[in-house]
Coordinates of C-alpha atoms in Angstrom, one line a residue:
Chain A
X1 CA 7.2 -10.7 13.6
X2 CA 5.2 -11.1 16.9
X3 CA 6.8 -9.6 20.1
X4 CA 9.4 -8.3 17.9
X5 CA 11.1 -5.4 20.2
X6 CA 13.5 -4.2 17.5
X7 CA 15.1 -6.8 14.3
X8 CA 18.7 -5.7 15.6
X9 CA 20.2 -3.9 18.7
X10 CA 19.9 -0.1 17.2
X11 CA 23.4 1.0 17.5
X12 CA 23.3 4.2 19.9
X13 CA 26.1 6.8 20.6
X14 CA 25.6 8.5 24.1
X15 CA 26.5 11.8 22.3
X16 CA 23.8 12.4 19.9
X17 CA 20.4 12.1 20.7
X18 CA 17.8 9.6 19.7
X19 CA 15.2 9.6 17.1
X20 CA 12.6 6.9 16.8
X21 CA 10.6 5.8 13.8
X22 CA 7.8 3.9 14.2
X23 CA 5.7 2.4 11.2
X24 CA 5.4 0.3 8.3
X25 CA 7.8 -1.0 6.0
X26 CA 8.1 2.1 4.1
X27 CA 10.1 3.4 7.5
X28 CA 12.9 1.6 6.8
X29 CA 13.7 2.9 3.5
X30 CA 12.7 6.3 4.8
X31 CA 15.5 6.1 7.6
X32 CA 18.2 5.0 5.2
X33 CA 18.0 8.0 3.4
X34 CA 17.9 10.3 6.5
X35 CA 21.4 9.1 7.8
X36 CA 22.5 10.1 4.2
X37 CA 22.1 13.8 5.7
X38 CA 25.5 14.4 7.1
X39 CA 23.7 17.0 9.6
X40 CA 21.2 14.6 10.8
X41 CA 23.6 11.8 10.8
X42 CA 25.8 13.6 13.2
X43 CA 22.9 14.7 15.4
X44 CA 20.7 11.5 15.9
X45 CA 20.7 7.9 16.3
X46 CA 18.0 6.0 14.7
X47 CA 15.8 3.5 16.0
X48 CA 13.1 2.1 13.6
X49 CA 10.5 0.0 14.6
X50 CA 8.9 -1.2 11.8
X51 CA 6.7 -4.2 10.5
X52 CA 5.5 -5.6 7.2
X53 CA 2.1 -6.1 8.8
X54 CA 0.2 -3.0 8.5
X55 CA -2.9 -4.3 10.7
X56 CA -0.5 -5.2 13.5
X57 CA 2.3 -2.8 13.0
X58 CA 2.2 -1.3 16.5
X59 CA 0.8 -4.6 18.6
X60 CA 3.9 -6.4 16.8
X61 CA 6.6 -4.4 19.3
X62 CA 7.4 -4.1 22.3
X63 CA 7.5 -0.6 22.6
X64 CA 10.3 0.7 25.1
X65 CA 8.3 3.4 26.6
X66 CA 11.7 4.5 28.6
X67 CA 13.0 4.8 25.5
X68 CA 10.3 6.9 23.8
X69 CA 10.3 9.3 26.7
X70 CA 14.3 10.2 26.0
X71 CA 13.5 10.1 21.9
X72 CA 14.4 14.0 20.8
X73 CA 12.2 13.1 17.6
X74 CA 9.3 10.0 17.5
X75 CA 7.9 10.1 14.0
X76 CA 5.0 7.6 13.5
X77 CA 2.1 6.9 11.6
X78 CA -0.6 8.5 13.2
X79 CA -4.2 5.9 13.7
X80 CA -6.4 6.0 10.3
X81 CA -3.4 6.0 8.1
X82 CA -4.4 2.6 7.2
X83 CA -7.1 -0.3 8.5
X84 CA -4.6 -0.5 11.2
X85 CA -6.9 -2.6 13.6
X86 CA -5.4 -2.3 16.9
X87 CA -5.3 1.5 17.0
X88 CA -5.3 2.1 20.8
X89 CA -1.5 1.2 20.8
X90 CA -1.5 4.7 18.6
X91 CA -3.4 6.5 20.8
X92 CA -1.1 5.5 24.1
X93 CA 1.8 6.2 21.9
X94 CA 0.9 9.9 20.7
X95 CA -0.4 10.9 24.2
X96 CA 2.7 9.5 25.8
X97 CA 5.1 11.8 23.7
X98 CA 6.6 14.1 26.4
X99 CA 6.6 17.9 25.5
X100 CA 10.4 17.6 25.1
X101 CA 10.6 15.3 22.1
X102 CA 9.2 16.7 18.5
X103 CA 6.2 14.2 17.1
X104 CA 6.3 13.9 13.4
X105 CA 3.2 12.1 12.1
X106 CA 4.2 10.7 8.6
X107 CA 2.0 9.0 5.6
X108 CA 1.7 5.6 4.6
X109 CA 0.8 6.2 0.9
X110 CA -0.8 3.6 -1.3
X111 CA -2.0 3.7 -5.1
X112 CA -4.2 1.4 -6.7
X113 CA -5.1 2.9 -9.9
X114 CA -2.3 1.4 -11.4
X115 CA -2.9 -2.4 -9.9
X116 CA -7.3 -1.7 -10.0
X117 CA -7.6 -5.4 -9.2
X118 CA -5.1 -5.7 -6.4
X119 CA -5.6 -8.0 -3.9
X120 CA -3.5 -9.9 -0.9
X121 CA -1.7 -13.0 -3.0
X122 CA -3.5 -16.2 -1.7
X123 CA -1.3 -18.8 -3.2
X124 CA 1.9 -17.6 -1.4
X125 CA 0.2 -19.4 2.0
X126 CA 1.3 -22.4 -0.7
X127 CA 4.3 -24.4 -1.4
X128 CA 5.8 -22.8 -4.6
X129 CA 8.6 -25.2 -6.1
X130 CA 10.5 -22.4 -8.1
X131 CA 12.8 -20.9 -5.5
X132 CA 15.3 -17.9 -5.8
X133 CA 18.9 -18.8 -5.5
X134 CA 19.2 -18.4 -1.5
X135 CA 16.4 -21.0 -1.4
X136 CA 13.5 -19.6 -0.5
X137 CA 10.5 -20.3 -2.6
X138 CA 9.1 -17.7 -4.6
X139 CA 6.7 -15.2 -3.8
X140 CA 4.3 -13.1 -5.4
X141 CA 4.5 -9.5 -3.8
X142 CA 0.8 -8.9 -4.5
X143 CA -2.2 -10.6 -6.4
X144 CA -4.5 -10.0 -9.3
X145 CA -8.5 -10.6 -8.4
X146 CA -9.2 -11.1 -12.1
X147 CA -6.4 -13.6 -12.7
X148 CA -7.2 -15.3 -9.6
X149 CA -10.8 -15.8 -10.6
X150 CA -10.5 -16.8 -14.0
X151 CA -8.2 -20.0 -12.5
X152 CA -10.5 -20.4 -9.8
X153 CA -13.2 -21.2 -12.5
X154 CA -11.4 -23.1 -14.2
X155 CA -12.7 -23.2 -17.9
X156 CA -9.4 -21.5 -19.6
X157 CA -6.0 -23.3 -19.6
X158 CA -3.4 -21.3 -18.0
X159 CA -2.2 -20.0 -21.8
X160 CA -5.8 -19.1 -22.4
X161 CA -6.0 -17.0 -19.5
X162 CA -2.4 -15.2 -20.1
X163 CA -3.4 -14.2 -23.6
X164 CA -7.3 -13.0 -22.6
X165 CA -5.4 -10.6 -19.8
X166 CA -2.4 -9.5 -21.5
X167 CA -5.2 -8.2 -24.2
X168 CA -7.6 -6.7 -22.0
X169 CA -8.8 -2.6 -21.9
X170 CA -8.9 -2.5 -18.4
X171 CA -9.4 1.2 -18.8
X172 CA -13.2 -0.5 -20.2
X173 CA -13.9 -2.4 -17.3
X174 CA -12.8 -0.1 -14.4
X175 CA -13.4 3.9 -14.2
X176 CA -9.1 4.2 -13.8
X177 CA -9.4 8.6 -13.8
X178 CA -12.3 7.9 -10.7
X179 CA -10.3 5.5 -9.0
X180 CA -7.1 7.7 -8.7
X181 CA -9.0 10.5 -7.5
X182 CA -10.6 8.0 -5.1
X183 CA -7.0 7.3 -4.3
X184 CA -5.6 10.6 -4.2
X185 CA -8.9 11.9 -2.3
X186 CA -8.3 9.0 0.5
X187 CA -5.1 9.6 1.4
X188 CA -5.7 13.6 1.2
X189 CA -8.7 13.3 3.5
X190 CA -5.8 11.4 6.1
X191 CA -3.3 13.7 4.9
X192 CA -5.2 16.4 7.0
X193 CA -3.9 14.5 10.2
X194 CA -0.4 14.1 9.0
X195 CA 2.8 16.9 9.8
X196 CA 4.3 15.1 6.3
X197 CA 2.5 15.8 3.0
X198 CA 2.7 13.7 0.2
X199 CA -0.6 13.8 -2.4
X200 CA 0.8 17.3 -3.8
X201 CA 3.6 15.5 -5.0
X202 CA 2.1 12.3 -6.8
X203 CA -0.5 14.6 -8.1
X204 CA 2.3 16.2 -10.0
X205 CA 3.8 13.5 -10.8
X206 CA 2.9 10.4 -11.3
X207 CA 2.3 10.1 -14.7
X208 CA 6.0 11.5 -15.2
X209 CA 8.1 9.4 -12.7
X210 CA 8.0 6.5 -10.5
X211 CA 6.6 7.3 -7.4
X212 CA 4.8 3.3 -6.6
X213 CA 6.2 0.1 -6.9
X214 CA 3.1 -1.4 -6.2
X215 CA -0.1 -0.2 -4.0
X216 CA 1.4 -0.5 -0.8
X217 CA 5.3 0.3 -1.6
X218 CA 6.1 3.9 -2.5
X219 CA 9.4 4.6 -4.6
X220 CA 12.6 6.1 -3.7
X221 CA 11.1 9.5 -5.7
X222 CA 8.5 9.7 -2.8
X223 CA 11.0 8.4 0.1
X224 CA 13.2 11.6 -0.6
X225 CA 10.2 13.8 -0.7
X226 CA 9.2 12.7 2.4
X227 CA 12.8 12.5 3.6
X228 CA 13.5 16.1 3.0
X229 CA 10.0 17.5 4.9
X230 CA 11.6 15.6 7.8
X231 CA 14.9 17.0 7.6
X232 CA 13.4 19.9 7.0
X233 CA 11.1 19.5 10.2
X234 CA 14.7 19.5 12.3
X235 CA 16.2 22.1 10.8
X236 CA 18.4 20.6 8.1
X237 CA 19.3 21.1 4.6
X238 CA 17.2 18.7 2.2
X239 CA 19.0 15.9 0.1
X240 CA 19.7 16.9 -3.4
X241 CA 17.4 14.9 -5.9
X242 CA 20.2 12.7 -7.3
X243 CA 21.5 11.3 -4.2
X244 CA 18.9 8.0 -4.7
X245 CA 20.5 7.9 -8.3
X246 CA 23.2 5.2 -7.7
X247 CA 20.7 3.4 -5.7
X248 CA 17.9 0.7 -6.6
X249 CA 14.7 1.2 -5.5
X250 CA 14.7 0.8 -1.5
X251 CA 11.4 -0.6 -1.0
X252 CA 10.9 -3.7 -2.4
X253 CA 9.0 -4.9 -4.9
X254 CA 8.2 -3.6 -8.0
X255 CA 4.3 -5.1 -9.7
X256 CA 4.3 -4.9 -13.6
X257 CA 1.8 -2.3 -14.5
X258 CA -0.9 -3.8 -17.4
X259 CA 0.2 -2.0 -20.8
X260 CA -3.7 -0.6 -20.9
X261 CA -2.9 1.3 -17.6
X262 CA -0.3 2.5 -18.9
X263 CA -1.7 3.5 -22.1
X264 CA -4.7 5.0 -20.2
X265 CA -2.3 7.3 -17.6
X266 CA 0.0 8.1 -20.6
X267 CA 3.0 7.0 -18.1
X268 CA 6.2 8.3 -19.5
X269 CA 8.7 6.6 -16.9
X270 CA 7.9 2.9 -18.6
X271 CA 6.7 1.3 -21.7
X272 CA 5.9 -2.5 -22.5
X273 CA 9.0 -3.7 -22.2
X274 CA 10.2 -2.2 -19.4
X275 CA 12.0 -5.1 -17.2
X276 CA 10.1 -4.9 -13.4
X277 CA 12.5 -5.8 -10.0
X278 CA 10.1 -8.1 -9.0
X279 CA 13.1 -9.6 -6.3
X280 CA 16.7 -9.3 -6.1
X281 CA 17.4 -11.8 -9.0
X282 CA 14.2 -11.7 -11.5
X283 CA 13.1 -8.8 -13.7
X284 CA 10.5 -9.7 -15.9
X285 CA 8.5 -7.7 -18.6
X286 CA 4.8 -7.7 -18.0
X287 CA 4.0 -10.5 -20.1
X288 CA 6.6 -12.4 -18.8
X289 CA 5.2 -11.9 -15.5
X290 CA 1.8 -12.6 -16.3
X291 CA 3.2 -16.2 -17.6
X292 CA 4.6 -17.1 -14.3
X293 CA 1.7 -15.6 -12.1
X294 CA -0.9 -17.4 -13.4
X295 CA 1.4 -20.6 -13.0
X296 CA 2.4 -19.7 -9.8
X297 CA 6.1 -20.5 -10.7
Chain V
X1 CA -35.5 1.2 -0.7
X2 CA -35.4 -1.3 1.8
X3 CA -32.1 -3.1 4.1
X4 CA -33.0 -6.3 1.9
X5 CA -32.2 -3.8 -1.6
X6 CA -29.0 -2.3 0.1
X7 CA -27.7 -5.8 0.8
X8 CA -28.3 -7.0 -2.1
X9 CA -26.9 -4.6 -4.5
X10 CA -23.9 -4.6 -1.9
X11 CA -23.3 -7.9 -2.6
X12 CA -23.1 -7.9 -6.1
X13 CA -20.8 -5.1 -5.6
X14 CA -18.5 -6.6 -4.1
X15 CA -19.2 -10.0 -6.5
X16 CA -18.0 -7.8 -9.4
X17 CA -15.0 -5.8 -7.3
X18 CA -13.8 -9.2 -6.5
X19 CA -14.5 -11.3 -9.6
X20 CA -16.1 -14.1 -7.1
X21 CA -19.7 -15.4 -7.6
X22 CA -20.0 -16.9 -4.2
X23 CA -19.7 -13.7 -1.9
X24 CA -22.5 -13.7 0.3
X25 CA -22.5 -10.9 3.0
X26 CA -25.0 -9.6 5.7
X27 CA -24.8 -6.7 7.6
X28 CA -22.3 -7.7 10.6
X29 CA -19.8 -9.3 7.6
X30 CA -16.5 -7.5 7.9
X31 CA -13.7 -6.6 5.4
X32 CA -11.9 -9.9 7.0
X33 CA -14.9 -11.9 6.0
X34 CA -14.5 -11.8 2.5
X35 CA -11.4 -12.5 0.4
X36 CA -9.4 -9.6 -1.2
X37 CA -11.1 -6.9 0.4
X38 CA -8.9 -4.9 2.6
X39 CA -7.9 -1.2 3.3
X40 CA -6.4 -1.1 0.0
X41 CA -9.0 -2.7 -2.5
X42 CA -12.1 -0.7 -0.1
X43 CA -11.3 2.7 -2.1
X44 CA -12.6 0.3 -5.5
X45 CA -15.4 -0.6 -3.5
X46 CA -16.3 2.6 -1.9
X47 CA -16.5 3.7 -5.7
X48 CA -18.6 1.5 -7.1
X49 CA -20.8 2.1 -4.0
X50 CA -20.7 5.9 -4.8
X51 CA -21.7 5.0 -8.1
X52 CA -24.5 2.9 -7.1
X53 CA -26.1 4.5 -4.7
X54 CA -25.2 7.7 -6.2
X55 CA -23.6 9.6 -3.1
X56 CA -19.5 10.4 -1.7
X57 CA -18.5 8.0 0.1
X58 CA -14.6 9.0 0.0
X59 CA -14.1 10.6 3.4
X60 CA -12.7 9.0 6.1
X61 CA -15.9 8.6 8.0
X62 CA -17.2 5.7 5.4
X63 CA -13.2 4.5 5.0
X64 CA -13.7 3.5 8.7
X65 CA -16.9 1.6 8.7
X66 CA -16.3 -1.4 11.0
X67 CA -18.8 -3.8 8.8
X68 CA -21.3 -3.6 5.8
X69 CA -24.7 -2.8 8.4
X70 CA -22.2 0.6 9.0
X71 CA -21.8 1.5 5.7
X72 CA -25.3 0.8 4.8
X73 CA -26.6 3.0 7.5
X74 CA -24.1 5.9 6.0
X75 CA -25.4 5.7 2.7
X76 CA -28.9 5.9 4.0
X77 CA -28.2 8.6 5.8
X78 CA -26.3 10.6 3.0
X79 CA -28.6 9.4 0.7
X80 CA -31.6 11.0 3.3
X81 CA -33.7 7.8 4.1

């Protein structure tokens, strides 16, 4: 999304005041739930910036600096928060917030204690032949270093390989209690930079309810609780906990979770045969999953 | 231990992190250089790090090394050399 001022013209009602977001893709979901506020709805409009590239999330816009000097609110992610690269852009932005608008620095959480071999998927650079039913060929929303390597060598056949991971103890090959603390410890130690907390809350909870849909995409569970510190940050009412409940998750997509990582967390929110919402139209168990990504279809 | 041991024991670090035989590093090789290894995959390597050369690495000092000659020259330090 290169030069990308804004994806649409932000609707904006001369009577209420403005309130920018600026951030990853997490913003987006994070600003749908604010306007379900009634109070903040009536107060602000909302302008989201916001990119899917998380090393070029603030070089990707062109920031209307009139704009930002007017915003009431500017809530961003505040430099460290990930390997942002081009960090000065964050460093202009947060000393150019006038003393009349309200900075809110927010998180952007990631987990990979559930995904330990998580990388960046190389193969979706490639054609894929097996494409959803608005045509566009399908991707996969993260990849697996161990899959990845066993096809790279190239001594198993592709069933081979699907049986020797949906059978491993990854809990043997990877310390998964040190690498949630290493998690949890990371995003503390940037927490201390951030007005909006959110480590408490997966501490508490993560073993109990959805809180990631994969490392880099937090759940509607975390959304509200981060929703509800900003409301709170404005002087609002928070949103009552079942106001996601008719809703699917609003950050997109969800990575099946290995049954030994589940075993190993005791997760109580899925089981083996929980169907994942890997896209709008395809909800596959984990095994089922596993069969497709190692064929890339 | 010498810059030659750190480099070395980095390497198969990040060979084992990343499944992949054929990562070579040096000290100016970046995260970039080497597939799979970004912001989100470091905290795995940071660990095994920790565990290798037996000191924290989790702080947001080591989490912002530009390249492996950075980290190498934290661990020394933490680790006193």
């Amino acid at each position: 999304m290169p030069d990308n001022p804004l994806p649409f013209e932000p609707h904006i009602d001369p009577r209420r005041e403005n309130f920018v977001v600026i951030g990853s893709c997490i913003s987006r979901a994070i600003c749908f739930v604010l306007t379900l506020s009634e109070q903040f709805r009536s107060h602000f409009n909302v302008i989201n910036y916001w990119s899917a590239n998380p090393n070029n999330v603030m070089s990707d816009f062109k920031i209307d600096w009139n704009l930002l000097a007017s915003a009431k609110v500017i809530m961003y992610h505040p430099p460290g928060w990930s390997s942002w690269g081009k960090e000065e852009t964050y460093v202009k932005l947060a000393a150019n917030i006038s003393s009349n608008s309200l900075g809110i620095t927010f998180p952007y959480p990631s987990l990979t204690a559930f995904w330990p071999f998580f990388v960046q998927e190389p193969r979706n650079l490639e054609e894929n032949t097996i494409r959803n039913p608005m045509q566009h060929p399908r991707r996969f929303p993260q990849g697996d270093s161990y899959i990845l390597a066993q096809l790279r060598k190239g001594e198993k056949s592709p069933s081979e390989i699907v049986e020797q991971y949906v059978n491993l103890d990854i809990s043997e090959m990877v310390d998964l209690n040190e690498l949630m603390l290493g998690n949890l410890m990371t995003m503390l130690s940037k927490e201390k930079e951030t007005d909006i907390k959110v480590v408490d809350f997966i501490k508490e909870n993560y073993q109990t309810k959805t809180c990631f849909q994969s490392a880099p995409h937090i759940s509607n569970n975390i959304v509200l609780h981060l929703a509800n510190q900003v409301l709170k940050k404005c002087g609002y009412a928070p949103l009552k906990e079942s106001i996601l409940d008719s809703y699917s998750e609003l950050v997109m997509h969800e990575v099946p979770i290995h049954p030994s990582v589940i075993r190993h967390f005791d997760l109580k929110f899925l089981d083996e045969k929980y169907r994942y919402q890997v896209d709008f139209w395809w909800r596959p168990t984990f095994e089922e999953y596993v069969e497709n990504y190692v064929r890339f279809l | 231990m010498d810059d030659d041991n750190y480099l070395e024991t980095f390497q198969e670090i990040l060979r084992n992190v990343f499944f992949d035989e054929r990562i070579t590093i040096g000290r100016e090789t970046t995260a970039v250089d080497v597939d799979g290894w970004d912001s989100l995959s470091h905290v795995r390597v940071l660990l095994e790090l920790e565990k290798s050369f037996k000191t924290e690495l989790r702080d947001a000092e080591a989490a912002c090394a530009q390249n492996v000659g950075e980290l190498i020259e934290i661990i020394k330090a933490r680790r006193g050399e």
